[in-house]
Coordinates of C-alpha atoms in Angstrom, one line a residue:
X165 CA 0.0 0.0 0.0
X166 CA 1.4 3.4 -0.4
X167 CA 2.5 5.7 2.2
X168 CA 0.5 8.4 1.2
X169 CA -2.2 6.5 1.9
X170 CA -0.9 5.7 5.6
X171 CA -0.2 9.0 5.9
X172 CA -4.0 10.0 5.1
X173 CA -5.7 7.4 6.9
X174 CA -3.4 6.7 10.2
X175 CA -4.7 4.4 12.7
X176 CA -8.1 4.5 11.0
X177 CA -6.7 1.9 8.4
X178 CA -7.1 -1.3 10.7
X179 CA -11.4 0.0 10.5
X180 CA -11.7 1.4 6.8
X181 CA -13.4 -0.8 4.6
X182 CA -11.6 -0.8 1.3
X183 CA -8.5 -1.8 3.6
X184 CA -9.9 -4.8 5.8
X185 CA -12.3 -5.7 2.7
X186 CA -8.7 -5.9 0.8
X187 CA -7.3 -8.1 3.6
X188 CA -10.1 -10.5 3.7
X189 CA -9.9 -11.0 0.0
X190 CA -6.1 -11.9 -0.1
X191 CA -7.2 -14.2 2.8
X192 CA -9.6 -15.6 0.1
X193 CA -7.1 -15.8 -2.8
X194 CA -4.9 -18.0 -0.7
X195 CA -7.5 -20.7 -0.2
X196 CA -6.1 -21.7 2.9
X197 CA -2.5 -22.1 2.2
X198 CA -0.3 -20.4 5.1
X199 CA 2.8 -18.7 4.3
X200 CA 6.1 -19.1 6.7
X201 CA 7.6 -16.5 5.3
X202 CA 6.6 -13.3 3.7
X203 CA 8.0 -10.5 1.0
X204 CA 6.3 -7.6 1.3
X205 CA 7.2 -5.5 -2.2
X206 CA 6.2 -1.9 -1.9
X207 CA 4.6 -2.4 1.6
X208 CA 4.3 0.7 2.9
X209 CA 3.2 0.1 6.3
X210 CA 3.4 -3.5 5.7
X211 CA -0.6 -3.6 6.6
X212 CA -1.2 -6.8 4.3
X213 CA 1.7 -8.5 5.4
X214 CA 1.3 -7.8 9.0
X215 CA -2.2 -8.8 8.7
X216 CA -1.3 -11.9 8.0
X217 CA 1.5 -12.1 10.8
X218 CA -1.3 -11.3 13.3
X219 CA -4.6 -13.5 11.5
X220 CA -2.4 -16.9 10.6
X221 CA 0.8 -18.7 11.2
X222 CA 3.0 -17.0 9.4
X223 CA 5.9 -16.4 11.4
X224 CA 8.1 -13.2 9.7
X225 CA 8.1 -10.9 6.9
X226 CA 10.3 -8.5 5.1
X227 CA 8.6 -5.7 3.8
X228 CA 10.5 -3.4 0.9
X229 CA 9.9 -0.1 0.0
X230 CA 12.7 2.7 -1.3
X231 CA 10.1 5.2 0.3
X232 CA 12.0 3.9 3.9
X233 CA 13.6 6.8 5.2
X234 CA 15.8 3.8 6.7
X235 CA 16.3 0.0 7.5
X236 CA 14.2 -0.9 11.2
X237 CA 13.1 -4.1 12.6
X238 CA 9.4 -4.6 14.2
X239 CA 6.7 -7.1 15.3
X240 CA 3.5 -8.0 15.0
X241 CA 1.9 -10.5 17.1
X242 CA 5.3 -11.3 18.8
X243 CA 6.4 -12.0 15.1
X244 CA 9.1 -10.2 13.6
X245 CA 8.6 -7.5 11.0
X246 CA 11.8 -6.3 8.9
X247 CA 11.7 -2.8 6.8
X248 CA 14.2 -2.5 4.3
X249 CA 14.5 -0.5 1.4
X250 CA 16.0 -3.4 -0.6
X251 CA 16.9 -7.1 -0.2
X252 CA 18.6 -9.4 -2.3
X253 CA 17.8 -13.4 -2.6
X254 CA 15.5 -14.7 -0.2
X255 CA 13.9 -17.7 0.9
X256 CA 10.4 -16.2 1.1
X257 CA 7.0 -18.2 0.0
X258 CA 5.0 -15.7 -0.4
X259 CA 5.7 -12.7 -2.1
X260 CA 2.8 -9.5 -1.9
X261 CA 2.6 -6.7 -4.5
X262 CA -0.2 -5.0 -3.5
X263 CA -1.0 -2.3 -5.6
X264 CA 2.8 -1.9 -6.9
X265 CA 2.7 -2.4 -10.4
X266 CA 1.1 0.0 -11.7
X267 CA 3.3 2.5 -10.1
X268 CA 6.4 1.1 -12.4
X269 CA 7.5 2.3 -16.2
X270 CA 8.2 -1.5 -16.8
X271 CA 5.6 -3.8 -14.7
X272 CA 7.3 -7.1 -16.1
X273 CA 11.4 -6.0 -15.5
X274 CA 10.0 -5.5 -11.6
X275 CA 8.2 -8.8 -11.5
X276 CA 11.0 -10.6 -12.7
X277 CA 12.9 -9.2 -10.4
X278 CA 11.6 -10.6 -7.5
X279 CA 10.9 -13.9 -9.2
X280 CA 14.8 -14.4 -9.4
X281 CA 14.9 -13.5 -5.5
X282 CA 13.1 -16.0 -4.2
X283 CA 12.7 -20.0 -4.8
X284 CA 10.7 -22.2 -6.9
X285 CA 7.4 -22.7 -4.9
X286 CA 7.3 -19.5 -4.4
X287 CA 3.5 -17.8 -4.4
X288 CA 3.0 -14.5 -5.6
X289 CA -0.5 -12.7 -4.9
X290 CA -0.7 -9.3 -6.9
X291 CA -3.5 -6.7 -7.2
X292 CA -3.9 -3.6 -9.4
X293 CA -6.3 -0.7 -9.8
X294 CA -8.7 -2.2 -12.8
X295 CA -10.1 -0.4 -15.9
X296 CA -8.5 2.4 -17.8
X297 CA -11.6 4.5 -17.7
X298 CA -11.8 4.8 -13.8
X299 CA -9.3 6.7 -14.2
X300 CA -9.3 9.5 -11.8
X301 CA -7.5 12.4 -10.2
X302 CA -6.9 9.6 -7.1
X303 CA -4.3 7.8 -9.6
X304 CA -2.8 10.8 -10.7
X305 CA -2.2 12.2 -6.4
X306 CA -1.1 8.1 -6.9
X307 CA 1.1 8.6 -9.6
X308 CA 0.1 5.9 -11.6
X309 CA 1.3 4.5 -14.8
X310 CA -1.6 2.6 -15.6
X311 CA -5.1 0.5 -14.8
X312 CA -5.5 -2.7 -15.8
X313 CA -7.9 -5.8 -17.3
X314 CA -7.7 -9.4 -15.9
X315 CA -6.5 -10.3 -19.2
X316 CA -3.5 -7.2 -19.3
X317 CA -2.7 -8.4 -15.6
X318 CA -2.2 -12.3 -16.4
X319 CA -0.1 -11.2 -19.6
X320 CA 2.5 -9.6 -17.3
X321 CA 2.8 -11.9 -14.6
X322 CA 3.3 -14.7 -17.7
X323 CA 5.8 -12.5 -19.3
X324 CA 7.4 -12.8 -15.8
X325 CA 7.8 -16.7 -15.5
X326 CA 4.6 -17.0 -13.2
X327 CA 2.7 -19.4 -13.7
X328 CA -1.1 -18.4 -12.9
X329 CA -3.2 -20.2 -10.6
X330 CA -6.4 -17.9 -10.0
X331 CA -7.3 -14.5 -11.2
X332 CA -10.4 -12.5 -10.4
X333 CA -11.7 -9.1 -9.9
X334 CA -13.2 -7.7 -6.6
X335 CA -15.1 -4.5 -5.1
X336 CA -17.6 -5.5 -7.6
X337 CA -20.3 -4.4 -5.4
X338 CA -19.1 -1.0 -5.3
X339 CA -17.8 -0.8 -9.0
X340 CA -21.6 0.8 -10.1
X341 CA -21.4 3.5 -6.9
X342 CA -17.8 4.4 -8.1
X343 CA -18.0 4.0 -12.1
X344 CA -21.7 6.5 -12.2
X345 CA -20.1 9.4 -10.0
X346 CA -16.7 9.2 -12.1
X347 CA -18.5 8.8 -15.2
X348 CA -21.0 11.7 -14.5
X349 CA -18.2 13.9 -13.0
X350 CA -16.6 13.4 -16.5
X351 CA -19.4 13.8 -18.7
X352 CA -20.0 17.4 -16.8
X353 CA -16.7 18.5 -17.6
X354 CA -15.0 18.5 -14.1
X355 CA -11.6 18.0 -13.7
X356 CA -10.4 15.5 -10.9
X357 CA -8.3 17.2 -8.8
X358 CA -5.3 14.9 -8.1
X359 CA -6.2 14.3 -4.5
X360 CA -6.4 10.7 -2.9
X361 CA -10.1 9.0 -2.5
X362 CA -9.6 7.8 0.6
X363 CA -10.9 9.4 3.8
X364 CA -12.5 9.0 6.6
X365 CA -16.0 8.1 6.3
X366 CA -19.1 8.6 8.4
X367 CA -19.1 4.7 10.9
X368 CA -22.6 4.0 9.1
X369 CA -21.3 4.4 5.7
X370 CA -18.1 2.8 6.8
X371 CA -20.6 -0.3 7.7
X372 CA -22.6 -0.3 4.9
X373 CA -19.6 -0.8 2.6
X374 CA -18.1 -2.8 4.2
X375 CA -21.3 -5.4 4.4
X376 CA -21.5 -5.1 0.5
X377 CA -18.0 -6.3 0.3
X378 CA -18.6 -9.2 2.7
X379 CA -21.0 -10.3 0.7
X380 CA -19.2 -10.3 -2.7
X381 CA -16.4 -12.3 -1.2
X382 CA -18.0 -16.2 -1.8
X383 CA -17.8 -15.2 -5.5
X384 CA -15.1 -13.4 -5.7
X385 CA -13.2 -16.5 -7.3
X386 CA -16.2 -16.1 -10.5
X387 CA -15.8 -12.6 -11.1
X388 CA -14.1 -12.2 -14.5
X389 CA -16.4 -8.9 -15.2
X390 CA -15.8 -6.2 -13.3
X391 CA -14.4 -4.4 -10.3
X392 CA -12.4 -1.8 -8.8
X393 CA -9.2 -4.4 -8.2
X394 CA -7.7 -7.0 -10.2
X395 CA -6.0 -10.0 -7.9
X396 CA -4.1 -12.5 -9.3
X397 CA -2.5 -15.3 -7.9
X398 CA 0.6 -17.1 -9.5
X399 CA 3.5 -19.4 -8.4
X400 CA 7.1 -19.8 -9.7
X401 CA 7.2 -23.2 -11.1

């Protein structure tokens, strides 16, 4: 997750409901299977990684991000937490990118990257911001390179060396809320200031989406339509 983000929300992120809603869905994407250890690519606070330090078994991670003002060491759970700005190989099973590629000039060179890092077996679980024409003043405060399809998402994580074992989109509940205000803001001619979507909503509203999400989440695994993120797991073979 980015910083800029963490910076926005602050302790409010363990309640908001695209975050937790996020976290439950990676939960879902994993079908079970418990990582030992973690790599946390352009983890910002680390909030997925240490969300699974404090929900599972997993027992460390090692979160990167060059937006580190410096290395530090942490926990989670009584589980130990590593920030580093880089790492080189390591024996990792379960690599995150959440909502890193599409900050990068060259999404495959950065996936294969981290492929070569870490050992066959290896899982990867990636999401991106989904759909070109969402596009919004929030990926521009983002800095964003690009959205993506299911379909543009598996190409690059191919391209890679992955080999992909599920792919779906989510937040499809709340694609229709999201797509008719963009859409309408657009066809009235307003320009989206490049400011960050995120805040701090109203505990009702918080709720409400929230439950829509919940309830999305048993098909998630179907959904090849639409949606606000594209996940995608894969595994180096």
């Amino acid at each position: 997750m980015d910083l800029k983000e963490t910076d926005i929300l602050g302790a409010d992120i363990e309640h908001h409901w695209y975050y937790t809603s996020k976290a439950k869905a990676m939960a879902q994407m994993l079908h079970g299977a418990v990582p030992t250890r973690i790599l946390d690519v352009g983890a910002g606070s680390g909030f997925f990684s240490r969300h699974l330090l404090a929900h599972t078994t997993a027992n460390e991670t090692w979160c990167v991000d060059i937006g580190y003002d410096a290395d530090s060491d942490a926990s989670e759970a009584g589980k130990a937490v590593h920030y580093r700005r880089s790492v080189d190989a390591i024996d990792a099973d379960l690599v995150l990118l959440m909502d890193v590629l599409e900050h990068v000039d060259d999404d495959v060179a950065l996936l294969k990257e981290y492929v070569d890092k870490v050992p066959p077996g290896s899982r990867f679980l990636i999401t991106v911001p989904a759909f070109n024409f969402l596009w919004s003043g929030h990926d521009d405060f983002l800095e964003h390179k690009r959205r993506y399809t299911i379909v543009q998402l598996e190409e690059a994580v191919r391209n890679a060396g992955l080999v992909v074992k599920h792919k779906a989109y989510y937040f499809g509940m709340v694609f229709p809320i999201a797509a008719t205000l963009l859409l309408a803001q657009k066809a009235r001619g307003d320009r989206s200031p490049a400011r960050s979507k995120l805040t701090r909503h109203h505990p009702m509203v918080n709720a409400v989406l929230k439950l829509l999400c919940n309830f999305e989440l048993p098909f998630m695994k179907f959904n090849r339509a639409v949606g606000l993120t594209v996940f995608c797991l894969a595994e180096k073979s």
